[in-house]
Coordinates of C-alpha atoms and ligand atoms in Angstrom, one line a residue:
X1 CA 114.8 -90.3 -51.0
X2 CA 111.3 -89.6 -49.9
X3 CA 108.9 -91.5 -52.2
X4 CA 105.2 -90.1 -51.6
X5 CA 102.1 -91.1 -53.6
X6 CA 100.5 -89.3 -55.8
X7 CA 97.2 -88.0 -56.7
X8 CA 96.0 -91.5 -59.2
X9 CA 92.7 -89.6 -60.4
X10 CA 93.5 -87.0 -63.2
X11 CA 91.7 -83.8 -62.3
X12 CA 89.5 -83.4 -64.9
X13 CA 87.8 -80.2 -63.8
X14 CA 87.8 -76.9 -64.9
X15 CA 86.5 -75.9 -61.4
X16 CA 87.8 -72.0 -60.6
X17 CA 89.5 -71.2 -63.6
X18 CA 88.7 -68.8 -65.8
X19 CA 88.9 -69.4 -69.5
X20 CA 88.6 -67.0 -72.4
X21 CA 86.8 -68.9 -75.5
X22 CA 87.7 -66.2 -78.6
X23 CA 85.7 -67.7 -81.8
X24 CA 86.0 -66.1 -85.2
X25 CA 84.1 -65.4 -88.5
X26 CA 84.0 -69.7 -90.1
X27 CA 81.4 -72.1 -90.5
X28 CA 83.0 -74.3 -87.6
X29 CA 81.8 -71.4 -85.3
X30 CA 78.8 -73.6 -84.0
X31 CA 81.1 -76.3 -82.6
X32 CA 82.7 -73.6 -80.0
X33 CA 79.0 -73.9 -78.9
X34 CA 79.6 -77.3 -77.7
X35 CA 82.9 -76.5 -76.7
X36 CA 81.8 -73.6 -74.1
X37 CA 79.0 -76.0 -73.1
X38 CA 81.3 -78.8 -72.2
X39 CA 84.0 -76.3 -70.1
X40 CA 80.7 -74.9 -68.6
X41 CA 80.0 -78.5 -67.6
X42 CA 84.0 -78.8 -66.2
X43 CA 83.2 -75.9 -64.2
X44 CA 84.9 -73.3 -65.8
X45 CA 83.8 -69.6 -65.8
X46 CA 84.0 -69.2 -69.6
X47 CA 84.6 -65.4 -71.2
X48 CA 83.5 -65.3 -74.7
X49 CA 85.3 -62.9 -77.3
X50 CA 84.3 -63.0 -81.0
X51 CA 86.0 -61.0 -84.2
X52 CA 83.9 -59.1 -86.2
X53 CA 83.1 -61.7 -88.6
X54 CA 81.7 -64.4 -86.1
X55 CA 78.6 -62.8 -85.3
X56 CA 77.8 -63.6 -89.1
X57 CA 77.7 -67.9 -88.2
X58 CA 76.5 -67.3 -84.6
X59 CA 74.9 -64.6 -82.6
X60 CA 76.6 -63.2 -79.3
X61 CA 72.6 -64.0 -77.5
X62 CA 73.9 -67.9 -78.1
X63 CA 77.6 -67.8 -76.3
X64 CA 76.2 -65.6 -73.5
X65 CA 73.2 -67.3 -72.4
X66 CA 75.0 -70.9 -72.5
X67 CA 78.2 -68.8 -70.4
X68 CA 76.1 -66.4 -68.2
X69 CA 78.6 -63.8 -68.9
X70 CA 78.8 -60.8 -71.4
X71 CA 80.1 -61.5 -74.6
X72 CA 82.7 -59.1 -75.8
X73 CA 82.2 -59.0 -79.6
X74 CA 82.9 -55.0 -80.2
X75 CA 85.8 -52.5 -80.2
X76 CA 84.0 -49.4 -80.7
X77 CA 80.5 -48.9 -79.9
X78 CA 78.7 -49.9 -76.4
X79 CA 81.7 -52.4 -75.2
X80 CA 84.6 -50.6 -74.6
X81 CA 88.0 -52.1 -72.8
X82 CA 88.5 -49.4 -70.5
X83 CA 84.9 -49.6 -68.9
X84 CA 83.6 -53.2 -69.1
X85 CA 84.4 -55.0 -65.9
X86 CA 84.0 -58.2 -67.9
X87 CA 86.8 -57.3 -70.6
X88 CA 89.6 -56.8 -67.6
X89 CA 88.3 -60.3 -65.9
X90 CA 89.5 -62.5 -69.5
X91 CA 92.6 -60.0 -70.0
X92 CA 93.2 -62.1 -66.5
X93 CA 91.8 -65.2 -67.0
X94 CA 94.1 -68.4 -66.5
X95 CA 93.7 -69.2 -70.2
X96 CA 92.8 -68.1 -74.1
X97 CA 91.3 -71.1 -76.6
X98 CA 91.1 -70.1 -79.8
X99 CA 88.1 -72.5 -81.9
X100 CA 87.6 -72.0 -84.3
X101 CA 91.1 -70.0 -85.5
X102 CA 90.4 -69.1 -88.9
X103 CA 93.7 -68.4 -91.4
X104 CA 92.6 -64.5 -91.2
X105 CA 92.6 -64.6 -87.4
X106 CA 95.8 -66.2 -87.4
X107 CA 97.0 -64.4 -89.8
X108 CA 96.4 -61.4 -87.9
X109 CA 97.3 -62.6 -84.4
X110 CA 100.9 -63.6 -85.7
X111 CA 101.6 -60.2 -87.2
X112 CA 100.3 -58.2 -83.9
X113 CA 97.3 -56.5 -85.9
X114 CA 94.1 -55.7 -83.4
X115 CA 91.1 -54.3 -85.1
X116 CA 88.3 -56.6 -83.7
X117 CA 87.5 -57.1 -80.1
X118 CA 89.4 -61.3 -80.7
X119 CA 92.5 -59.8 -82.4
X120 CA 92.6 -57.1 -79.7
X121 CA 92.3 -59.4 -76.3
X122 CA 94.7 -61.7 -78.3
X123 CA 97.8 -58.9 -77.7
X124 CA 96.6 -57.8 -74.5
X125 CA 96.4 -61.7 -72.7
X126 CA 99.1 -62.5 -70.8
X127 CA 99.1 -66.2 -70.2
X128 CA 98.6 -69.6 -72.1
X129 CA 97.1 -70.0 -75.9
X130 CA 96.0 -72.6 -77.3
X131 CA 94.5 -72.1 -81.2
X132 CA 92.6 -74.8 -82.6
X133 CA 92.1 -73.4 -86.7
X134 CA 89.9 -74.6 -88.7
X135 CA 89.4 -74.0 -92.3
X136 CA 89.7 -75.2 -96.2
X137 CA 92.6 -77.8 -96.6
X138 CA 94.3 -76.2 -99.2
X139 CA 94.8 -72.8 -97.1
X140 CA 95.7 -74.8 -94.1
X141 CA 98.2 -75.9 -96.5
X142 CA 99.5 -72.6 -97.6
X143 CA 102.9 -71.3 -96.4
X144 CA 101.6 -68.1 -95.4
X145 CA 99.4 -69.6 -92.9
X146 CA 101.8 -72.3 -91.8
X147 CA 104.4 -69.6 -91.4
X148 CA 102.4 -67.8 -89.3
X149 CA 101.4 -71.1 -87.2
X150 CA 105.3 -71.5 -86.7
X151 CA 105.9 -68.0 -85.7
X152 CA 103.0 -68.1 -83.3
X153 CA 104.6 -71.4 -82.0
X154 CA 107.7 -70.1 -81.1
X155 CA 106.1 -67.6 -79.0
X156 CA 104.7 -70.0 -76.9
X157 CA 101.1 -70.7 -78.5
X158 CA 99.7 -74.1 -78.4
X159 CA 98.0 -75.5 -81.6
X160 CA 95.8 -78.2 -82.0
X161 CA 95.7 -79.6 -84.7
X162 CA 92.8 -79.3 -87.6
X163 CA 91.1 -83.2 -88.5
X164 CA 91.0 -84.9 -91.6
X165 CA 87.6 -84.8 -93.1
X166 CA 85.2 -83.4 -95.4
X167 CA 85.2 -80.1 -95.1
X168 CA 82.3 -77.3 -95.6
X169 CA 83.6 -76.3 -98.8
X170 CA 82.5 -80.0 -100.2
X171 CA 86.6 -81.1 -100.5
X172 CA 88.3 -83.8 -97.8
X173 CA 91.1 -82.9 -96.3
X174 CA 93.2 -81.4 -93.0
X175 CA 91.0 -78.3 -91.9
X176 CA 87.9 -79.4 -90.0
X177 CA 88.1 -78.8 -86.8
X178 CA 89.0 -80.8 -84.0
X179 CA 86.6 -82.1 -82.2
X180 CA 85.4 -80.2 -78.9
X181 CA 86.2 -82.7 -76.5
X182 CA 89.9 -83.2 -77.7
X183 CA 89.9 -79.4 -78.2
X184 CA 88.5 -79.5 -74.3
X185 CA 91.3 -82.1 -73.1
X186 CA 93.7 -80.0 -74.3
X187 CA 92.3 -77.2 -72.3
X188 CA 92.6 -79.2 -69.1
X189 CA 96.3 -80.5 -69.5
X190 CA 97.3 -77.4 -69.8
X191 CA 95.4 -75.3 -67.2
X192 CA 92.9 -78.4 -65.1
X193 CA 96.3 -81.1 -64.6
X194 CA 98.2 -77.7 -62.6
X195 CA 101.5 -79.2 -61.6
X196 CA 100.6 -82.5 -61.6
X197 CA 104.0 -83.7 -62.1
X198 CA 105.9 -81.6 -59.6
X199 CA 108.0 -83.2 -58.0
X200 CA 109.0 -85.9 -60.7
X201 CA 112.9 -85.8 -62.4
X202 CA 112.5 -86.6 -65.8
X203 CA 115.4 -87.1 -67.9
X204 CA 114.5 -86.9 -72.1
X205 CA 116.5 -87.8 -75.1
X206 CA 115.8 -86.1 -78.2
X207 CA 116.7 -85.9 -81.9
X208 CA 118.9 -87.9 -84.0
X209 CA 123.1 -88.6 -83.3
X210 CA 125.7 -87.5 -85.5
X211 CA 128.3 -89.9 -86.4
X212 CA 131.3 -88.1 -88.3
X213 CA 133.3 -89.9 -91.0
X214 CA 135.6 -87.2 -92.0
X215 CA 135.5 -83.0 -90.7
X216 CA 132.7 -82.9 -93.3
X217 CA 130.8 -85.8 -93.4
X218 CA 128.7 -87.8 -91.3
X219 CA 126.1 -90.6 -91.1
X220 CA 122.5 -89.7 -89.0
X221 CA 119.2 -89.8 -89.7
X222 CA 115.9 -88.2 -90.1
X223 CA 114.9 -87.6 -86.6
X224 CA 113.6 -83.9 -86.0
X225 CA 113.6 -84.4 -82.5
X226 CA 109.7 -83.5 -81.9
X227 CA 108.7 -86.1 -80.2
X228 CA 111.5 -85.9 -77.4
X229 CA 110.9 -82.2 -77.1
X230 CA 107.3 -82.4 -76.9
X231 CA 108.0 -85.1 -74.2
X232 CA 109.9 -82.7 -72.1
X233 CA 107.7 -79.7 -72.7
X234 CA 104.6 -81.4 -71.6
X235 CA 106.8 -82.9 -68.3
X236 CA 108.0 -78.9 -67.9
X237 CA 104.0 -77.6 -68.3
X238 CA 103.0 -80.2 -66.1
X239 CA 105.4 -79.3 -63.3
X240 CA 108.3 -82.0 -63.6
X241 CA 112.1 -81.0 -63.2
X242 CA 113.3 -81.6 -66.4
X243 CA 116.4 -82.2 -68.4
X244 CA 116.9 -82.7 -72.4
X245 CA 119.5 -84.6 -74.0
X246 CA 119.4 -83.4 -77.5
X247 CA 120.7 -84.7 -80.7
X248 CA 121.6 -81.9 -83.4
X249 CA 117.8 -80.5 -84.0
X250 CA 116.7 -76.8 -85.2
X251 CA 114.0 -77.1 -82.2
X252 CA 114.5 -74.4 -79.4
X253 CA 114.5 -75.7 -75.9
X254 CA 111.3 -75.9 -74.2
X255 CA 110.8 -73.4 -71.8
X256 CA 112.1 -73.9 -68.5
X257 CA 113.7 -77.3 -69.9
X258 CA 117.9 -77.8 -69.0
X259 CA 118.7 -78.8 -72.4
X260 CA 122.2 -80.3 -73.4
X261 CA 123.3 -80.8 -76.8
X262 CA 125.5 -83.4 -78.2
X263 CA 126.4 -84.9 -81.2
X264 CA 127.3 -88.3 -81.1
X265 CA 125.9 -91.2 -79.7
X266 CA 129.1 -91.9 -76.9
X267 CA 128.7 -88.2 -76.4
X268 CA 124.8 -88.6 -75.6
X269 CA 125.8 -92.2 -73.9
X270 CA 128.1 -90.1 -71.2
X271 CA 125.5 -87.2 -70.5
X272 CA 123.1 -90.2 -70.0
X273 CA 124.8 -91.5 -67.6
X274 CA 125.9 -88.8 -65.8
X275 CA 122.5 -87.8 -65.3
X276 CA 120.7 -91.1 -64.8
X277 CA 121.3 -91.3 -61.1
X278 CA 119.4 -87.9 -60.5
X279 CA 116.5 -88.9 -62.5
X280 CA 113.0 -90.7 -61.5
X281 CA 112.4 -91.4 -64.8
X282 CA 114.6 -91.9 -68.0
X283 CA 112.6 -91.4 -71.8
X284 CA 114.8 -92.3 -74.3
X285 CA 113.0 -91.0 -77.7
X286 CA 116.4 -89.9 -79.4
X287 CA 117.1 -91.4 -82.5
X288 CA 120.5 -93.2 -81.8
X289 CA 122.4 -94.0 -85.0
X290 CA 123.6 -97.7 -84.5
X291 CA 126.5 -97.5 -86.1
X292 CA 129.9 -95.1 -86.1
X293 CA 133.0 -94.6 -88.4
X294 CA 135.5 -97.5 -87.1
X295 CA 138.2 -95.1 -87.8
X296 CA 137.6 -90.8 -87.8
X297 CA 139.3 -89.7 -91.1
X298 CA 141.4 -86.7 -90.0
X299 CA 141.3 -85.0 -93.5
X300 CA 138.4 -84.8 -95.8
X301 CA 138.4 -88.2 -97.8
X302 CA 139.4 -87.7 -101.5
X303 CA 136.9 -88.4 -104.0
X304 CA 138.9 -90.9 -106.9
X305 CA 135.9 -92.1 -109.3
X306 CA 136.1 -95.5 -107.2
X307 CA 134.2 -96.9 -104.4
X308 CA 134.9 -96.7 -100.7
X309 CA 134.9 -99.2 -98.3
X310 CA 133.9 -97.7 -95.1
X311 CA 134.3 -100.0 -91.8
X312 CA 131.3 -99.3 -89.6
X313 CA 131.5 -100.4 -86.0
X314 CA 128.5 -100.6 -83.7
X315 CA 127.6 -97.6 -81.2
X316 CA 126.8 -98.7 -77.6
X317 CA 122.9 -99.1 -76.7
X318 CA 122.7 -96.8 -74.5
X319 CA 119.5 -97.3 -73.2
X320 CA 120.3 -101.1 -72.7
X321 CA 123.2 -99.6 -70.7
X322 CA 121.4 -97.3 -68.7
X323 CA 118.6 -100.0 -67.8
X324 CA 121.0 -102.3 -66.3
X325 CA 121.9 -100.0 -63.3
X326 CA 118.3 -98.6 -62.7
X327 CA 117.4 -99.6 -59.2
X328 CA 114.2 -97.0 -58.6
X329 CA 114.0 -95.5 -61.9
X330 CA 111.5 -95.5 -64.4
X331 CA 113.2 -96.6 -68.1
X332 CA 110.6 -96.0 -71.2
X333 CA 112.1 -96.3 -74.9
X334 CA 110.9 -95.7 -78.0
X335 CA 111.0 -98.5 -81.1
X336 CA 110.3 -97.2 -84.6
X337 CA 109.7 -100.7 -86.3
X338 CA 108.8 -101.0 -89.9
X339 CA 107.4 -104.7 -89.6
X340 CA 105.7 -106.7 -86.5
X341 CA 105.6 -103.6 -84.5
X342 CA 103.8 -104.9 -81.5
X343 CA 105.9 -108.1 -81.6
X344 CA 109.4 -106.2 -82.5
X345 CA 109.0 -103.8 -79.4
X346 CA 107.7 -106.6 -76.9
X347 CA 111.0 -108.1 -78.0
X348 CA 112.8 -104.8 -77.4
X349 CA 110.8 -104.1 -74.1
X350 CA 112.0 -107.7 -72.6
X351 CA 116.0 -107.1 -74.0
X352 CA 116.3 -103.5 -73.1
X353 CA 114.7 -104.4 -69.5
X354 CA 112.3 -101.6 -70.3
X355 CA 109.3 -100.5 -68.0
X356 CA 107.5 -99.2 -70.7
X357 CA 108.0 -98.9 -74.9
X358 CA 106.2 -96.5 -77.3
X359 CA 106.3 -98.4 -80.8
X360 CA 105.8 -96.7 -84.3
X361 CA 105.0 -98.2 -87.5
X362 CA 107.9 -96.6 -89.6
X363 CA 106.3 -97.8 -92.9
X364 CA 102.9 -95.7 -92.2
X365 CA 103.3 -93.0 -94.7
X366 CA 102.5 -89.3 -93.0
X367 CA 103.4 -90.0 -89.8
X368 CA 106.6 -90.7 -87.7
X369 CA 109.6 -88.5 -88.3
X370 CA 109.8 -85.1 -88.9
X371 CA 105.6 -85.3 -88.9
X372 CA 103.6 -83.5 -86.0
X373 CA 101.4 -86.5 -85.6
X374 CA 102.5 -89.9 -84.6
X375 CA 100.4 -93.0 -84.1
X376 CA 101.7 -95.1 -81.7
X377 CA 101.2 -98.5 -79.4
X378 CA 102.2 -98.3 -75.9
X379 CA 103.4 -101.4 -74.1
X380 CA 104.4 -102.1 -70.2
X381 CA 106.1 -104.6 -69.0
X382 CA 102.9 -106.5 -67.6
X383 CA 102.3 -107.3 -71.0
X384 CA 99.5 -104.0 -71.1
X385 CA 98.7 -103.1 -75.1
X386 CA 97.7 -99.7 -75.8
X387 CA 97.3 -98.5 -79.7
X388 CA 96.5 -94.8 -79.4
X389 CA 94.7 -93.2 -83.0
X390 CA 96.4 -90.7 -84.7
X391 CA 97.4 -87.7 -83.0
X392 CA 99.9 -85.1 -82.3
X393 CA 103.3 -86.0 -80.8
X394 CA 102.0 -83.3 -78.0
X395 CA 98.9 -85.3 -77.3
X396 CA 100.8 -88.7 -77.5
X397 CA 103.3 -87.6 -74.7
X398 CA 100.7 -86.3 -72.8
X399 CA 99.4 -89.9 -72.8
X400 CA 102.7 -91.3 -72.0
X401 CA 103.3 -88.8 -68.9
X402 CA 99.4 -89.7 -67.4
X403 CA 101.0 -93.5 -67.9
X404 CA 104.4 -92.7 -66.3
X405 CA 102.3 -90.5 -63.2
X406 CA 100.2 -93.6 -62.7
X407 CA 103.5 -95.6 -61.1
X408 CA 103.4 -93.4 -58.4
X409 CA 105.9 -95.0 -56.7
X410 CA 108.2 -93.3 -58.9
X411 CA 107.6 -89.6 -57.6
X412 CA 109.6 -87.9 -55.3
X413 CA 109.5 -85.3 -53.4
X414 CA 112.7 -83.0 -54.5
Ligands
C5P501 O1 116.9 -101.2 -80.9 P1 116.3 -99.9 -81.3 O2 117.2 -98.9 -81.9 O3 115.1 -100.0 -82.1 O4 115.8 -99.3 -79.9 C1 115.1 -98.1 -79.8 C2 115.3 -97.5 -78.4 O5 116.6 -97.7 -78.0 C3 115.1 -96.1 -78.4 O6 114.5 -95.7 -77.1 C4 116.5 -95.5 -78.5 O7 116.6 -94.2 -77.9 C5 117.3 -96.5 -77.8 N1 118.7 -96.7 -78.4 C6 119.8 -96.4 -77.6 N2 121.0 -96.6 -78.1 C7 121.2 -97.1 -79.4 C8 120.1 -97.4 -80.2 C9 118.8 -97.2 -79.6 O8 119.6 -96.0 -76.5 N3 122.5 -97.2 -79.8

């Protein structure tokens, strides 16, 4: 295989693309100032679109002077969509960031509804969203709106999540905005790092196992599988070939992802290994049970007021398999350690003859499985210590990929 280098520095800029900034009607509205000033700074050409209730925090003079381009703000009146030049150029630009996304915006971009000039570019864009919302905790909270953030999600829409913090209605909580600059890197990984993983073979375990006792029980765990997919969605984005190994999740496959399902750990142990010797780089996030039924009952066990001794046998590791016939290949784990975390994985990472192991703190409350946000160390085999803050598993695995491009050696060209 042909190995070639890669390019090391992360392309930061924004240079020639064309980005749509669509603010609406909150207080947060004066932070997309600083968010169009520091894509203006990146290079981008930026396209401002504001609902009808944004002009009431900010005036349209602000965005266009700091953009050098129109700002389309009206429906009806002097802008209209089938005259202004400006409109067609962000129906066509490379990307739309919502920030802020209040719950009425969202609210009426997940039910299709267009009656400002936002809500109406919103339908007509054809390429990548990302929202950022912003708003009080406790309607950030509300299933309506998180309803609607899972529905936009599903069709493809990138959301960044809103910060803890106090908020403009005088309360703490989720709803402040994220800041510009992480609402800005977020921006370039998905339009400013184009392809930057092409030509990399990345093989991804997801999602818990599922080891049956009888035909209608089983032992597993909690995994929701987010992490692994977010993994291999990011990899897809950022132009890597792709495969997921999933455990039972209710996650959809990520877009343009080959995604296998399995059940139980052997299962996920042969489809591992199958695959393994296509692959540049093996990321084994799955949550693999560790131990299976010694013995399958055939018929449903009978319930008799007494206990039940149930032999458990051990399931094979298979990532400790795997890793003992990697020759090229990359091999990153994952250790979810509720005690020494650094210390347990370093362990893990020496055992498992791991290139690379992203540890959790289990016992964190909020964060882990099933959550959105993880906070995680990152730990290489030359003894490197990373602890990352707080953020989404979409963000973290972004962070991993940038650490797995940087051993170039481990790119190839098919
Ligand atoms: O030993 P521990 O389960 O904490 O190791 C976690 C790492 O090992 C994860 O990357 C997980 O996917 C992998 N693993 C495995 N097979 C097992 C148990 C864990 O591949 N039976």
């Amino acid at each position: 295989m042909n190995l070639r280098p890669t390019d090391k520095k992360m392309s930061s800029s924004l240079q020639g693309k064309k980005i749509v900034l669509g603010v609406s009607g909150g207080i947060a509205a004066y932070k997309a100032v600083e968010l169009l000033r520091l894509m203006v700074r990146e290079k981008a050409e930026v396209f401002v679109v504001m609902s009808a209730n944004a002009g009431k925090f900010i005036t349209p003079l602000t965005f266009e002077s700091l953009s050098g381009n129109p700002v389309y703000h009206e429906v009806f009146g002097e802008q209209s969509s089938a005259s202004m030049p400006h409109i067609r150029a962000a129906e066509n630009a490379d990307l739309l960031a919502v920030a802020p996304a209040t719950a009425g915006a969202i609210g009426k971009m997940a039910c299709g509804l267009a009656d400002d000039a936002l809500s109406n570019l919103y339908l007509a864009f054809r390429g990548p969203i990302l929202m950022a919302p912003a708003m009080n905790d406790g309607m950030y909270a509300n299933p309506a709106v998180q309803e609607n953030i899972s529905r936009m999600k599903q069709r493809g829409v990138e959301f960044i999540d809103p910060e803890e913090g106090e908020l403009a209605c005088g309360t703490v909580g989720q709803g402040r905005l994220a800041e510009p600059a992480r609402i800005l890197q977020a921006v370039q990984t998905r339009i400013g790092r184009d392809e930057d993983l092409k030509g990399l073979r990345i093989l991804v375990t997801a999602g818990p196992t599922r080891e049956p006792l009888d035909p209608v029980r089983y032992i597993t765990n909690p995994s929701s599988g987010k992490m692994g997919y977010a993994v291999a969605g990011q990899a897809r984005l950022r132009g890597a070939k792709v495969m997921l190994i999933s455990g039972p999740t209710h996650l959809e496959s990520p877009n343009g992802v080959k995604t296998i399902r399995c059940q139980q750990a052997g299962e996920m142990l042969a489809l591992v290994n199958e695959h393994f010797p296509d692959c540049d780089v093996l990321v084994m996030v799955a949550a693999v049970g560790d131990f299976a039924a010694d013995k399958v009952q055939k018929e449903k066990i009978k319930k008799k007021g007494e206990s039940l001794d149930l032999k458990l046998m051990p399931t094979p590791d298979i990532l400790m398999e795997v890793a003992k016939t990697k020759n090229r290949q990359m091999v990153v784990g994952f250790a979810a350690e509720s005690q020494n975390v650094v210390q347990s994985a370093q362990e893990k990472l020496t055992r498992k003859n791991l290139d690379l192991i992203v540890a959790n703190d289990i016992s964190a409350p909020g964060i882990g499985f099933q959550s959105d946000s993880n906070q995680v160390t990152l730990i290489d085999k030359a003894g490197k210590i990373d602890s990352l803050p707080r953020l989404s598993k979409r963000e973290i695995a972004d962070i991993l990929l940038d650490r797995i491009k940087d051993k170039s050696e481990f790119i190839s060209e098919n």
